[in-house]
C-alpha positions as a Python dict, from the first residue, in 0.01 Angstrom:
ca = {
    (1, 'M'): (0, 0, 0),
    (2, 'H'): (17, 275, -253),
    (3, 'L'): (-221, 528, -334),
    (4, 'S'): (-369, 555, -687),
    (5, 'T'): (-368, 869, -876),
    (6, 'L'): (-751, 894, -789),
    (7, 'D'): (-685, 869, -431),
    (8, 'I'): (-400, 1129, -448),
    (9, 'C'): (-642, 1377, -608),
    (10, 'I'): (-894, 1310, -338),
    (11, 'V'): (-634, 1385, -46),
    (12, 'V'): (-496, 1708, -233),
    (13, 'L'): (-864, 1822, -294),
    (14, 'Y'): (-909, 1779, 59),
    (15, 'A'): (-600, 1968, 183),
    (16, 'V'): (-686, 2261, -60),
    (17, 'F'): (-1055, 2257, 77),
    (18, 'I'): (-983, 2242, 435),
    (19, 'F'): (-695, 2535, 429),
    (20, 'S'): (-908, 2757, 202),
    (21, 'L'): (-1209, 2706, 423),
    (22, 'A'): (-1000, 2778, 742),
    (23, 'Q'): (-886, 3118, 591),
    (24, 'W'): (-1227, 3214, 486),
    (25, 'V'): (-1405, 3136, 811),
    (26, 'S'): (-1144, 3340, 1005),
    (27, 'R'): (-1147, 3647, 780),
    (28, 'D'): (-1191, 3987, 966),
    (29, 'K'): (-1534, 4077, 870),
    (30, 'S'): (-1496, 4419, 1022),
    (31, 'G'): (-1241, 4523, 781),
    (32, 'S'): (-1009, 4674, 1061),
    (33, 'G'): (-741, 4422, 1021),
    (34, 'E'): (-699, 4362, 1405),
    (35, 'R'): (-812, 4095, 1618),
    (36, 'S'): (-855, 4091, 2005),
    (37, 'A'): (-716, 3820, 2213),
    (38, 'Q'): (-1070, 3709, 2260),
    (39, 'D'): (-1119, 3686, 1882),
    (40, 'Y'): (-814, 3473, 1833),
    (41, 'F'): (-798, 3250, 2147),
    (42, 'L'): (-1188, 3199, 2210),
    (43, 'A'): (-1336, 3270, 1871),
    (44, 'S'): (-1494, 3600, 1996),
    (45, 'R'): (-1689, 3373, 2244),
    (46, 'S'): (-1943, 3317, 1968),
    (47, 'L'): (-1900, 2934, 1874),
    (48, 'P'): (-2248, 2766, 1776),
    (49, 'W'): (-2338, 2426, 1932),
    (50, 'W'): (-2255, 2240, 1633),
    (51, 'A'): (-1905, 2382, 1596),
    (52, 'I'): (-1842, 2302, 1968),
    (53, 'G'): (-1945, 1936, 1939),
    (54, 'C'): (-1765, 1865, 1637),
    (55, 'S'): (-1452, 2049, 1747),
    (56, 'L'): (-1448, 1848, 2067),
    (57, 'I'): (-1443, 1516, 1887),
    (58, 'A'): (-1186, 1651, 1621),
    (59, 'A'): (-947, 1751, 1907),
    (60, 'N'): (-981, 1424, 2077),
    (61, 'I'): (-952, 1181, 1780),
    (62, 'S'): (-619, 1163, 1605),
    (63, 'A'): (-447, 908, 1384),
    (64, 'E'): (-276, 743, 1679),
    (65, 'Q'): (-602, 676, 1855),
    (66, 'I'): (-764, 526, 1551),
    (67, 'I'): (-481, 283, 1468),
    (68, 'G'): (-391, 226, 1850),
    (69, 'M'): (-776, 140, 1929),
    (70, 'S'): (-830, -73, 1628),
    (71, 'G'): (-511, -252, 1742),
    (72, 'S'): (-668, -286, 2103),
    (73, 'G'): (-989, -387, 1952),
    (74, 'Y'): (-799, -674, 1773),
    (75, 'V'): (-614, -785, 2087),
    (76, 'I'): (-856, -714, 2369),
    (77, 'G'): (-1195, -668, 2184),
    (78, 'L'): (-1506, -460, 2246),
    (79, 'G'): (-1401, -377, 2612),
    (80, 'I'): (-1145, -101, 2504),
    (81, 'A'): (-1477, 63, 2394),
    (82, 'S'): (-1511, 170, 2757),
    (83, 'Y'): (-1289, 471, 2695),
    (84, 'E'): (-1527, 612, 2455),
    (85, 'W'): (-1868, 514, 2605),
    (86, 'M'): (-1782, 637, 2943),
    (87, 'A'): (-1636, 966, 2807),
    (88, 'A'): (-2004, 1031, 2660),
    (89, 'L'): (-2131, 998, 3013),
    (90, 'T'): (-1832, 1211, 3151),
    (91, 'L'): (-1932, 1484, 2900),
    (92, 'I'): (-2283, 1511, 3042),
    (93, 'L'): (-2158, 1571, 3380),
    (94, 'V'): (-1876, 1839, 3263),
    (95, 'G'): (-2172, 2004, 3078),
    (96, 'K'): (-2407, 2007, 3409),
    (97, 'Y'): (-2160, 2078, 3673),
    (98, 'F'): (-1843, 2239, 3554),
    (99, 'L'): (-1918, 2436, 3263),
    (100, 'P'): (-2163, 2677, 3462),
    (101, 'I'): (-1871, 2751, 3679),
    (102, 'F'): (-1620, 2834, 3412),
    (103, 'L'): (-1853, 3034, 3196),
    (104, 'K'): (-1997, 3242, 3460),
    (105, 'N'): (-1640, 3340, 3585),
    (106, 'G'): (-1539, 3409, 3221),
    (107, 'I'): (-1196, 3251, 3228),
    (108, 'Y'): (-990, 3200, 2915),
    (109, 'T'): (-759, 2909, 3040),
    (110, 'M'): (-757, 2634, 3317),
    (111, 'P'): (-455, 2802, 3483),
    (112, 'E'): (-637, 3125, 3507),
    (113, 'F'): (-909, 2940, 3705),
    (114, 'L'): (-651, 2823, 3926),
    (115, 'E'): (-533, 3176, 4008),
    (116, 'K'): (-878, 3302, 4088),
    (117, 'R'): (-936, 2992, 4300),
    (118, 'Y'): (-615, 2954, 4463),
    (119, 'S'): (-308, 3193, 4378),
    (120, 'P'): (-83, 3335, 4098),
    (121, 'T'): (173, 3057, 4218),
    (122, 'V'): (-55, 2789, 4142),
    (123, 'R'): (-130, 2942, 3791),
    (124, 'T'): (224, 2962, 3697),
    (125, 'V'): (340, 2639, 3811),
    (126, 'M'): (52, 2453, 3646),
    (127, 'A'): (67, 2667, 3327),
    (128, 'L'): (441, 2584, 3287),
    (129, 'F'): (355, 2221, 3346),
    (130, 'W'): (91, 2196, 3083),
    (131, 'L'): (315, 2393, 2834),
    (132, 'G'): (563, 2126, 2881),
    (133, 'V'): (348, 1838, 2847),
    (134, 'Y'): (167, 1987, 2546),
    (135, 'V'): (473, 2064, 2365),
    (136, 'F'): (720, 1771, 2460),
    (137, 'V'): (454, 1508, 2520),
    (138, 'N'): (121, 1559, 2338),
    (139, 'L'): (217, 1759, 2037),
    (140, 'T'): (529, 1553, 1942),
    (141, 'S'): (312, 1234, 2003),
    (142, 'I'): (59, 1353, 1749),
    (143, 'L'): (321, 1453, 1503),
    (144, 'W'): (520, 1126, 1543),
    (145, 'L'): (258, 882, 1542),
    (146, 'G'): (61, 1039, 1281),
    (147, 'A'): (381, 1075, 1060),
    (148, 'T'): (412, 688, 1134),
    (149, 'A'): (66, 608, 1035),
    (150, 'V'): (112, 819, 718),
    (151, 'N'): (424, 619, 645),
    (152, 'T'): (261, 280, 717),
    (153, 'V'): (-52, 339, 512),
    (154, 'A'): (82, 547, 214),
    (155, 'G'): (456, 469, 219),
    (156, 'V'): (549, 855, 253),
    (157, 'D'): (902, 884, 407),
    (158, 'L'): (889, 935, 770),
    (159, 'D'): (1061, 1258, 785),
    (160, 'V'): (886, 1404, 504),
    (161, 'A'): (543, 1316, 670),
    (162, 'L'): (643, 1477, 995),
    (163, 'V'): (761, 1810, 832),
    (164, 'A'): (450, 1804, 597),
    (165, 'L'): (196, 1749, 871),
    (166, 'G'): (366, 2021, 1094),
    (167, 'V'): (369, 2267, 803),
    (168, 'F'): (17, 2207, 692),
    (169, 'A'): (-125, 2227, 1068),
    (170, 'G'): (63, 2557, 1115),
    (171, 'A'): (-74, 2702, 783),
    (172, 'Y'): (-434, 2590, 864),
    (173, 'A'): (-440, 2710, 1228),
    (174, 'L'): (-205, 2989, 1299),
    (175, 'Y'): (-371, 3281, 1105),
    (176, 'G'): (-730, 3233, 1233),
    (177, 'G'): (-672, 3081, 1564),
    (178, 'L'): (-977, 2898, 1759),
    (179, 'K'): (-1227, 3006, 1491),
    (180, 'A'): (-1031, 2862, 1198),
    (181, 'V'): (-995, 2541, 1387),
    (182, 'A'): (-1352, 2503, 1528),
    (183, 'L'): (-1538, 2607, 1236),
    (184, 'T'): (-1373, 2369, 1013),
    (185, 'D'): (-1393, 2084, 1239),
    (186, 'I'): (-1743, 2019, 1130),
    (187, 'V'): (-1591, 1910, 782),
    (188, 'Q'): (-1309, 1731, 963),
    (189, 'V'): (-1550, 1530, 1170),
    (190, 'S'): (-1793, 1458, 898),
    (191, 'L'): (-1489, 1320, 684),
    (192, 'L'): (-1374, 1120, 991),
    (193, 'M'): (-1707, 951, 1033),
    (194, 'L'): (-1767, 892, 660),
    (195, 'G'): (-1420, 729, 630),
    (196, 'G'): (-1455, 533, 943),
    (197, 'L'): (-1806, 400, 859),
    (198, 'M'): (-1675, 299, 503),
    (199, 'I'): (-1399, 101, 656),
    (200, 'T'): (-1646, -58, 884),
    (201, 'W'): (-1900, -141, 638),
    (202, 'I'): (-1662, -294, 394),
    (203, 'A'): (-1479, -499, 670),
    (204, 'L'): (-1805, -642, 792),
    (205, 'D'): (-1925, -726, 446),
    (206, 'K'): (-1602, -915, 376),
    (207, 'V'): (-1651, -1106, 704),
    (208, 'S'): (-1994, -1226, 578),
    (209, 'D'): (-1851, -1295, 206),
    (210, 'G'): (-2060, -1042, 73),
    (211, 'A'): (-2392, -1125, 255),
    (212, 'G'): (-2417, -785, 417),
    (213, 'V'): (-2322, -579, 716),
    (214, 'W'): (-2562, -716, 965),
    (215, 'T'): (-2470, -1071, 861),
    (216, 'G'): (-2113, -977, 888),
    (217, 'L'): (-2158, -854, 1245),
    (218, 'Q'): (-2346, -1180, 1345),
    (219, 'V'): (-2060, -1397, 1192),
    (220, 'L'): (-1801, -1182, 1379),
    (221, 'M'): (-1985, -1242, 1729),
    (222, 'E'): (-2001, -1610, 1636),
    (223, 'R'): (-1640, -1644, 1529),
    (224, 'A'): (-1467, -1411, 1789),
    (225, 'P'): (-1720, -1439, 2086),
    (226, 'D'): (-1446, -1364, 2340),
    (227, 'K'): (-1387, -1013, 2177),
    (228, 'F'): (-1731, -889, 2272),
    (229, 'H'): (-1710, -850, 2645),
    (230, 'M'): (-1690, -500, 2819),
    (231, 'I'): (-1605, -603, 3158),
    (232, 'L'): (-1319, -849, 3189),
    (233, 'S'): (-1280, -1122, 3442),
    (234, 'A'): (-958, -1144, 3661),
    (235, 'D'): (-824, -1436, 3448),
    (236, 'N'): (-843, -1261, 3131),
    (237, 'P'): (-480, -1208, 2996),
    (238, 'H'): (-568, -833, 2940),
    (239, 'Y'): (-712, -770, 3268),
    (240, 'K'): (-429, -540, 3361),
    (241, 'D'): (-532, -316, 3060),
    (242, 'L'): (-901, -312, 3168),
    (243, 'P'): (-930, -425, 3525),
    (244, 'G'): (-1290, -533, 3524),
    (245, 'L'): (-1530, -298, 3722),
    (246, 'S'): (-1260, -27, 3763),
    (247, 'V'): (-1375, 88, 3404),
    (248, 'L'): (-1715, 168, 3569),
    (249, 'L'): (-1617, 270, 3930),
    (250, 'G'): (-1254, 344, 3938),
    (251, 'G'): (-970, 503, 3762),
    (252, 'L'): (-1111, 542, 3439),
    (253, 'W'): (-1341, 812, 3586),
    (254, 'V'): (-1056, 1006, 3709),
    (255, 'M'): (-876, 1006, 3367),
    (256, 'N'): (-1199, 1106, 3207),
    (257, 'V'): (-1311, 1370, 3427),
    (258, 'S'): (-940, 1521, 3407),
    (259, 'Y'): (-932, 1480, 3010),
    (260, 'W'): (-1288, 1626, 2939),
    (261, 'G'): (-1330, 1862, 3221),
    (262, 'F'): (-997, 2023, 3297),
    (263, 'N'): (-782, 1985, 2987),
    (264, 'Q'): (-717, 2314, 2818),
    (265, 'Y'): (-726, 2192, 2437),
    (266, 'I'): (-1047, 2013, 2509),
    (267, 'I'): (-1258, 2265, 2720),
    (268, 'Q'): (-1133, 2563, 2531),
    (269, 'R'): (-1426, 2487, 2281),
    (270, 'A'): (-1686, 2504, 2538),
    (271, 'L'): (-1533, 2834, 2692),
    (272, 'A'): (-1570, 2985, 2343),
    (273, 'A'): (-1950, 2930, 2336),
    (274, 'K'): (-2209, 3196, 2285),
    (275, 'D'): (-2375, 3125, 2625),
    (276, 'L'): (-2398, 2841, 2861),
    (277, 'A'): (-2707, 2669, 2690),
    (278, 'E'): (-2502, 2676, 2352),
    (279, 'A'): (-2206, 2503, 2528),
    (280, 'Q'): (-2425, 2248, 2679),
    (281, 'K'): (-2581, 2158, 2346),
    (282, 'G'): (-2257, 2123, 2209),
    (283, 'I'): (-2138, 1895, 2477),
    (284, 'V'): (-2448, 1675, 2418),
    (285, 'L'): (-2374, 1647, 2035),
    (286, 'A'): (-2017, 1540, 2141),
    (287, 'A'): (-2146, 1283, 2386),
    (288, 'F'): (-2362, 1113, 2106),
    (289, 'L'): (-2062, 1121, 1874),
    (290, 'K'): (-1864, 939, 2138),
    (291, 'L'): (-2132, 649, 2152),
    (292, 'L'): (-2058, 612, 1774),
    (293, 'M'): (-1686, 612, 1795),
    (294, 'P'): (-1630, 228, 1861),
    (295, 'L'): (-1825, 136, 1565),
    (296, 'I'): (-1568, 324, 1346),
    (297, 'I'): (-1242, 262, 1539),
    (298, 'V'): (-1274, -55, 1750),
    (299, 'V'): (-1517, -276, 1538),
    (300, 'P'): (-1269, -265, 1240),
    (301, 'G'): (-1000, -419, 1458),
    (302, 'I'): (-1225, -695, 1581),
    (303, 'A'): (-1311, -767, 1222),
    (304, 'A'): (-942, -797, 1145),
    (305, 'V'): (-930, -1089, 1373),
    (306, 'V'): (-1116, -1288, 1114),
    (307, 'L'): (-1000, -1123, 796),
    (308, 'A'): (-626, -1120, 921),
    (309, 'P'): (-562, -1360, 1221),
    (310, 'D'): (-184, -1365, 1178),
    (311, 'L'): (-110, -1005, 1181),
    (312, 'G'): (248, -957, 1339),
    (313, 'R'): (154, -630, 1536),
    (314, 'P'): (-191, -527, 1646),
    (315, 'D'): (-147, -193, 1528),
    (316, 'A'): (-135, -316, 1182),
    (317, 'A'): (-487, -417, 1200),
    (318, 'Y'): (-641, -67, 1063),
    (319, 'P'): (-347, -38, 782),
    (320, 'H'): (-424, -390, 667),
    (321, 'L'): (-789, -315, 642),
    (322, 'M'): (-729, 14, 446),
    (323, 'S'): (-512, -202, 194),
    (324, 'L'): (-844, -406, 114),
    (325, 'L'): (-1029, -78, -5),
    (326, 'P'): (-1106, 13, -357),
    (327, 'S'): (-933, 319, -517),
    (328, 'G'): (-1122, 626, -452),
    (329, 'I'): (-1270, 491, -130),
    (330, 'L'): (-891, 445, -2),
    (331, 'G'): (-853, 824, -64),
    (332, 'V'): (-1136, 925, 137),
    (333, 'V'): (-1039, 694, 424),
    (334, 'F'): (-674, 803, 410),
    (335, 'S'): (-809, 1193, 394),
    (336, 'A'): (-1010, 1101, 704),
    (337, 'L'): (-709, 978, 876),
    (338, 'V'): (-501, 1301, 771),
    (339, 'A'): (-794, 1504, 901),
    (340, 'A'): (-794, 1342, 1248),
    (341, 'I'): (-418, 1435, 1243),
    (342, 'I'): (-447, 1800, 1135),
    (343, 'A'): (-772, 1880, 1359),
    (344, 'S'): (-567, 1752, 1672),
    (345, 'L'): (-261, 1937, 1591),
    (346, 'G'): (-454, 2267, 1512),
    (347, 'S'): (-624, 2218, 1853),
    (348, 'K'): (-311, 2152, 2042),
    (349, 'I'): (-114, 2437, 1900),
    (350, 'N'): (-401, 2687, 1968),
    (351, 'S'): (-407, 2567, 2322),
    (352, 'I'): (-34, 2606, 2355),
    (353, 'A'): (-57, 2968, 2224),
    (354, 'T'): (-344, 3045, 2463),
    (355, 'I'): (-173, 2936, 2775),
    (356, 'F'): (164, 3082, 2690),
    (357, 'T'): (14, 3433, 2609),
    (358, 'M'): (-274, 3463, 2864),
    (359, 'D'): (-98, 3275, 3155),
    (360, 'I'): (277, 3348, 3114),
    (361, 'Y'): (327, 3670, 2897),
    (362, 'R'): (20, 3891, 2992),
    (363, 'P'): (80, 3850, 3372),
    (364, 'M'): (419, 3959, 3302),
    (365, 'R'): (308, 4251, 3068),
    (366, 'P'): (-33, 4343, 3179),
    (367, 'G'): (-35, 4650, 2941),
    (368, 'T'): (-4, 4456, 2629),
    (369, 'S'): (-225, 4582, 2344),
    (370, 'Q'): (-468, 4291, 2217),
    (371, 'A'): (-290, 4302, 1862),
    (372, 'R'): (30, 4210, 2014),
    (373, 'L'): (-112, 3933, 2230),
    (374, 'V'): (-244, 3783, 1921),
    (375, 'L'): (100, 3811, 1759),
    (376, 'I'): (277, 3653, 2071),
    (377, 'G'): (17, 3373, 2053),
    (378, 'R'): (109, 3309, 1673),
    (379, 'I'): (471, 3336, 1772),
    (380, 'A'): (435, 3084, 2058),
    (381, 'A'): (244, 2830, 1849),
    (382, 'A'): (495, 2852, 1572),
    (383, 'V'): (800, 2793, 1805),
    (384, 'A'): (609, 2516, 1966),
    (385, 'L'): (526, 2356, 1631),
    (386, 'V'): (918, 2379, 1520),
    (387, 'V'): (1024, 2241, 1843),
    (388, 'A'): (786, 1944, 1852),
    (389, 'V'): (889, 1855, 1467),
    (390, 'L'): (1254, 1880, 1578),
    (391, 'T'): (1228, 1655, 1892),
    (392, 'A'): (959, 1416, 1791),
    (393, 'R'): (1188, 1148, 1653),
    (394, 'P'): (1459, 1187, 1947),
    (395, 'L'): (1197, 1165, 2218),
    (396, 'L'): (952, 897, 2060),
    (397, 'G'): (1152, 727, 1790),
    (398, 'S'): (1280, 456, 2024),
    (399, 'F'): (984, 357, 2186),
    (400, 'D'): (811, 65, 2028),
    (401, 'Q'): (484, 169, 2220),
    (402, 'A'): (509, 531, 2237),
    (403, 'F'): (140, 596, 2280),
    (404, 'Q'): (129, 358, 2587),
    (405, 'F'): (426, 546, 2724),
    (406, 'I'): (247, 875, 2693),
    (407, 'Q'): (-68, 748, 2856),
    (408, 'E'): (144, 620, 3140),
    (409, 'F'): (344, 934, 3195),
    (410, 'T'): (28, 1173, 3182),
    (411, 'G'): (-140, 928, 3419),
    (412, 'F'): (122, 1031, 3693),
    (413, 'F'): (-18, 1377, 3716),
    (414, 'T'): (-395, 1318, 3631),
    (415, 'P'): (-521, 1223, 3982),
    (416, 'G'): (-355, 1557, 4131),
    (417, 'I'): (-490, 1773, 3866),
    (418, 'C'): (-834, 1608, 3932),
    (419, 'V'): (-821, 1682, 4312),
    (420, 'I'): (-709, 2051, 4254),
    (421, 'F'): (-1007, 2126, 4035),
    (422, 'L'): (-1278, 1919, 4191),
    (423, 'L'): (-1185, 2055, 4543),
    (424, 'G'): (-1151, 2400, 4414),
    (425, 'M'): (-1484, 2411, 4254),
    (426, 'F'): (-1708, 2234, 4509),
    (427, 'W'): (-1502, 2281, 4863),
    (428, 'K'): (-1431, 2655, 4942),
    (429, 'R'): (-1204, 2541, 5232),
    (430, 'T'): (-924, 2407, 4985),
    (431, 'T'): (-614, 2607, 5027),
    (432, 'S'): (-335, 2688, 4755),
    (433, 'A'): (-65, 2509, 4955),
    (434, 'A'): (-303, 2196, 4969),
    (435, 'A'): (-339, 2229, 4582),
    (436, 'L'): (39, 2219, 4504),
    (437, 'I'): (115, 1958, 4736),
    (438, 'A'): (-159, 1725, 4587),
    (439, 'A'): (1, 1787, 4253),
    (440, 'V'): (336, 1696, 4347),
    (441, 'F'): (220, 1399, 4575),
    (442, 'S'): (22, 1267, 4286),
    (443, 'A'): (350, 1231, 4076),
    (444, 'V'): (560, 1084, 4347),
    (445, 'L'): (277, 828, 4459),
    (446, 'S'): (225, 714, 4106),
    (447, 'L'): (602, 661, 4069),
    (448, 'V'): (638, 465, 4381),
    (449, 'L'): (337, 238, 4315),
    (450, 'K'): (459, 162, 3978),
    (451, 'L'): (807, 74, 4105),
    (452, 'V'): (681, -108, 4396),
    (453, 'V'): (367, -274, 4280),
    (454, 'P'): (439, -318, 3914),
    (455, 'E'): (160, -572, 3885),
    (456, 'L'): (-104, -330, 3984),
    (457, 'P'): (-311, -219, 3674),
    (458, 'F'): (-254, 133, 3538),
    (459, 'M'): (-630, 205, 3604),
    (460, 'D'): (-648, 104, 3954),
    (461, 'R'): (-312, 302, 4035),
    (462, 'V'): (-476, 595, 3909),
    (463, 'G'): (-781, 545, 4124),
    (464, 'L'): (-578, 483, 4444),
    (465, 'T'): (-371, 774, 4377),
    (466, 'F'): (-664, 989, 4344),
    (467, 'L'): (-802, 896, 4687),
    (468, 'A'): (-492, 937, 4833),
    (469, 'C'): (-430, 1290, 4704),
    (470, 'L'): (-773, 1369, 4807),
    (471, 'V'): (-712, 1287, 5164),
    (472, 'V'): (-386, 1487, 5159),
    (473, 'A'): (-542, 1795, 5011),
    (474, 'V'): (-820, 1781, 5269),
    (475, 'V'): (-598, 1725, 5553),
    (476, 'V'): (-336, 2014, 5453),
    (477, 'S'): (-645, 2256, 5396),
    (478, 'L'): (-778, 2172, 5730),
    (479, 'A'): (-467, 2232, 5910),
    (480, 'Q'): (-438, 2573, 5756),
    (481, 'R'): (-623, 2909, 5769),
    (482, 'L'): (-886, 2990, 5517),
    (483, 'P'): (-737, 3098, 5168),
    (484, 'P'): (-739, 3487, 5095),
    (485, 'T'): (-1075, 3593, 4978),
    (486, 'E'): (-916, 3817, 4693),
    (487, 'Y'): (-842, 3458, 4504),
    (488, 'R'): (-1202, 3327, 4545),
    (489, 'I'): (-1391, 3286, 4217),
    (490, 'D'): (-1772, 3295, 4215),
    (491, 'L'): (-1885, 2951, 4331),
    (492, 'D'): (-2226, 3018, 4461),
    (493, 'G'): (-2363, 3205, 4151),
    (494, 'A'): (-2318, 2938, 3895),
    (495, 'G'): (-2662, 2749, 3868),
    (496, 'F'): (-2665, 2375, 3774),
    (497, 'A'): (-3022, 2361, 3651),
    (498, 'T'): (-3028, 2244, 3278),
    (499, 'S'): (-3275, 2280, 2993),
    (500, 'R'): (-3543, 2000, 2935),
    (501, 'S'): (-3379, 1916, 2622),
    (502, 'F'): (-3045, 1875, 2796),
    (503, 'N'): (-3197, 1647, 3051),
    (504, 'V'): (-3385, 1428, 2775),
    (505, 'A'): (-3059, 1381, 2573),
    (506, 'S'): (-2880, 1293, 2900),
    (507, 'L'): (-3121, 1023, 3010),
    (508, 'A'): (-3118, 881, 2643),
    (509, 'I'): (-2738, 874, 2660),
    (510, 'V'): (-2753, 686, 2994),
    (511, 'A'): (-3010, 452, 2873),
    (512, 'V'): (-2798, 350, 2551),
    (513, 'L'): (-2523, 291, 2784),
    (514, 'V'): (-2717, 62, 3004),
    (515, 'V'): (-2848, -124, 2729),
    (516, 'L'): (-2487, -151, 2564),
    (517, 'Y'): (-2322, -272, 2886),
    (518, 'S'): (-2618, -534, 2964),
    (519, 'V'): (-2583, -679, 2621),
    (520, 'F'): (-2220, -705, 2597),
    (521, 'W'): (-2127, -724, 2976),
}
């Protein structure tokens, strides 16, 4: 596949526009030339709901997810959409029960919450853990798989794509911090949705031989009926990937709650809201957008089953569909793919800067000025980006299924993290020792189960490990004295009452999910 001159012009226009917009929205309106840590890391706690909602999606969706989930749609079918649709329900729970606690206590980071709730030791351990994962697992994966996607789609040399993405993401996000990232994500998400809908529209139209999109969908359901089931039976060859009811009642909940509720580079957008009501409106917007995501990243993969039944690799489904696009539209869709990569990179490096500065550097130097904290954050982000660019190929270049490896690795720790936060927020009796033991036990038990019971589905392993960690944390806590009161956060003052509009929107999302799962069960 090659980009035409028109396509290249569209991509260049996108790059110039998004860079200029990022610098403009993050300009210093006061004229003082100095930013505080709150300005840089939390956008002055002034983000509007539309920026929060769009930024949550932009941080979440990257090229590897677009191409990977389209490939899963090609192989598994609509069932893979559970990751998106169940996330919508998870977001509602995060908005109603988690955000009131986080915002009332005025925290910058998830490790800071752990210090206020448990101890400085828990904060430091988890901050170092997250920094390691963010730099050497997440940031490298976004860069490597994003560069691979650019190489596959446009033929750009892999190393050139890797460096170019890193440089552009740094130039885009380093100066303005979270404000530059979040306030431009409305453009990134709009482009992502537009590009995705274009490729879905054209793919379904080709499936129907030009008879229209709706006809194409009907033809697709007739010719590939096995691809339109949400809950897979035990005899399905892909049951290990999506183990039946576990997507509704088991381990998927643990992964979603950990990702959307306790993940710094996701929840940081909501922490930067003007107030709780604004954050909850942003959460609702993100939930509705998640309902739409399978239409633009899963359905194209299913359409490829009809249009290209003999693809050698499932991950080639989305690039193959892109090769069918006419000049001009290909430029828009390719720009959407780049936008997804850049938005995720910007979100990740901003969160790395926030955690390093606020959880590692500032506790060691509490008297540091605001301007220096911002400088340290920029340096940390730049160093992380350089390290990720240099280590992406050595770490991931030899893995044929790098994205699956990353999911597996992070899944070792997800159950323990979930237990630490859930008990920390909703059970005052939990101790710091119990939190640390649960975190370590999660990784150990996950590894043991993987080695001893390799046939156990990943999602079920996560669910079982979560329950085991929960029991261990409760037992250890009950065996100890109550935690020191100086590390308590305000758990009682956070109200869980929500506005009528939030409740109506939540019920609408639940209703849509009930209909979707009933139709495609």
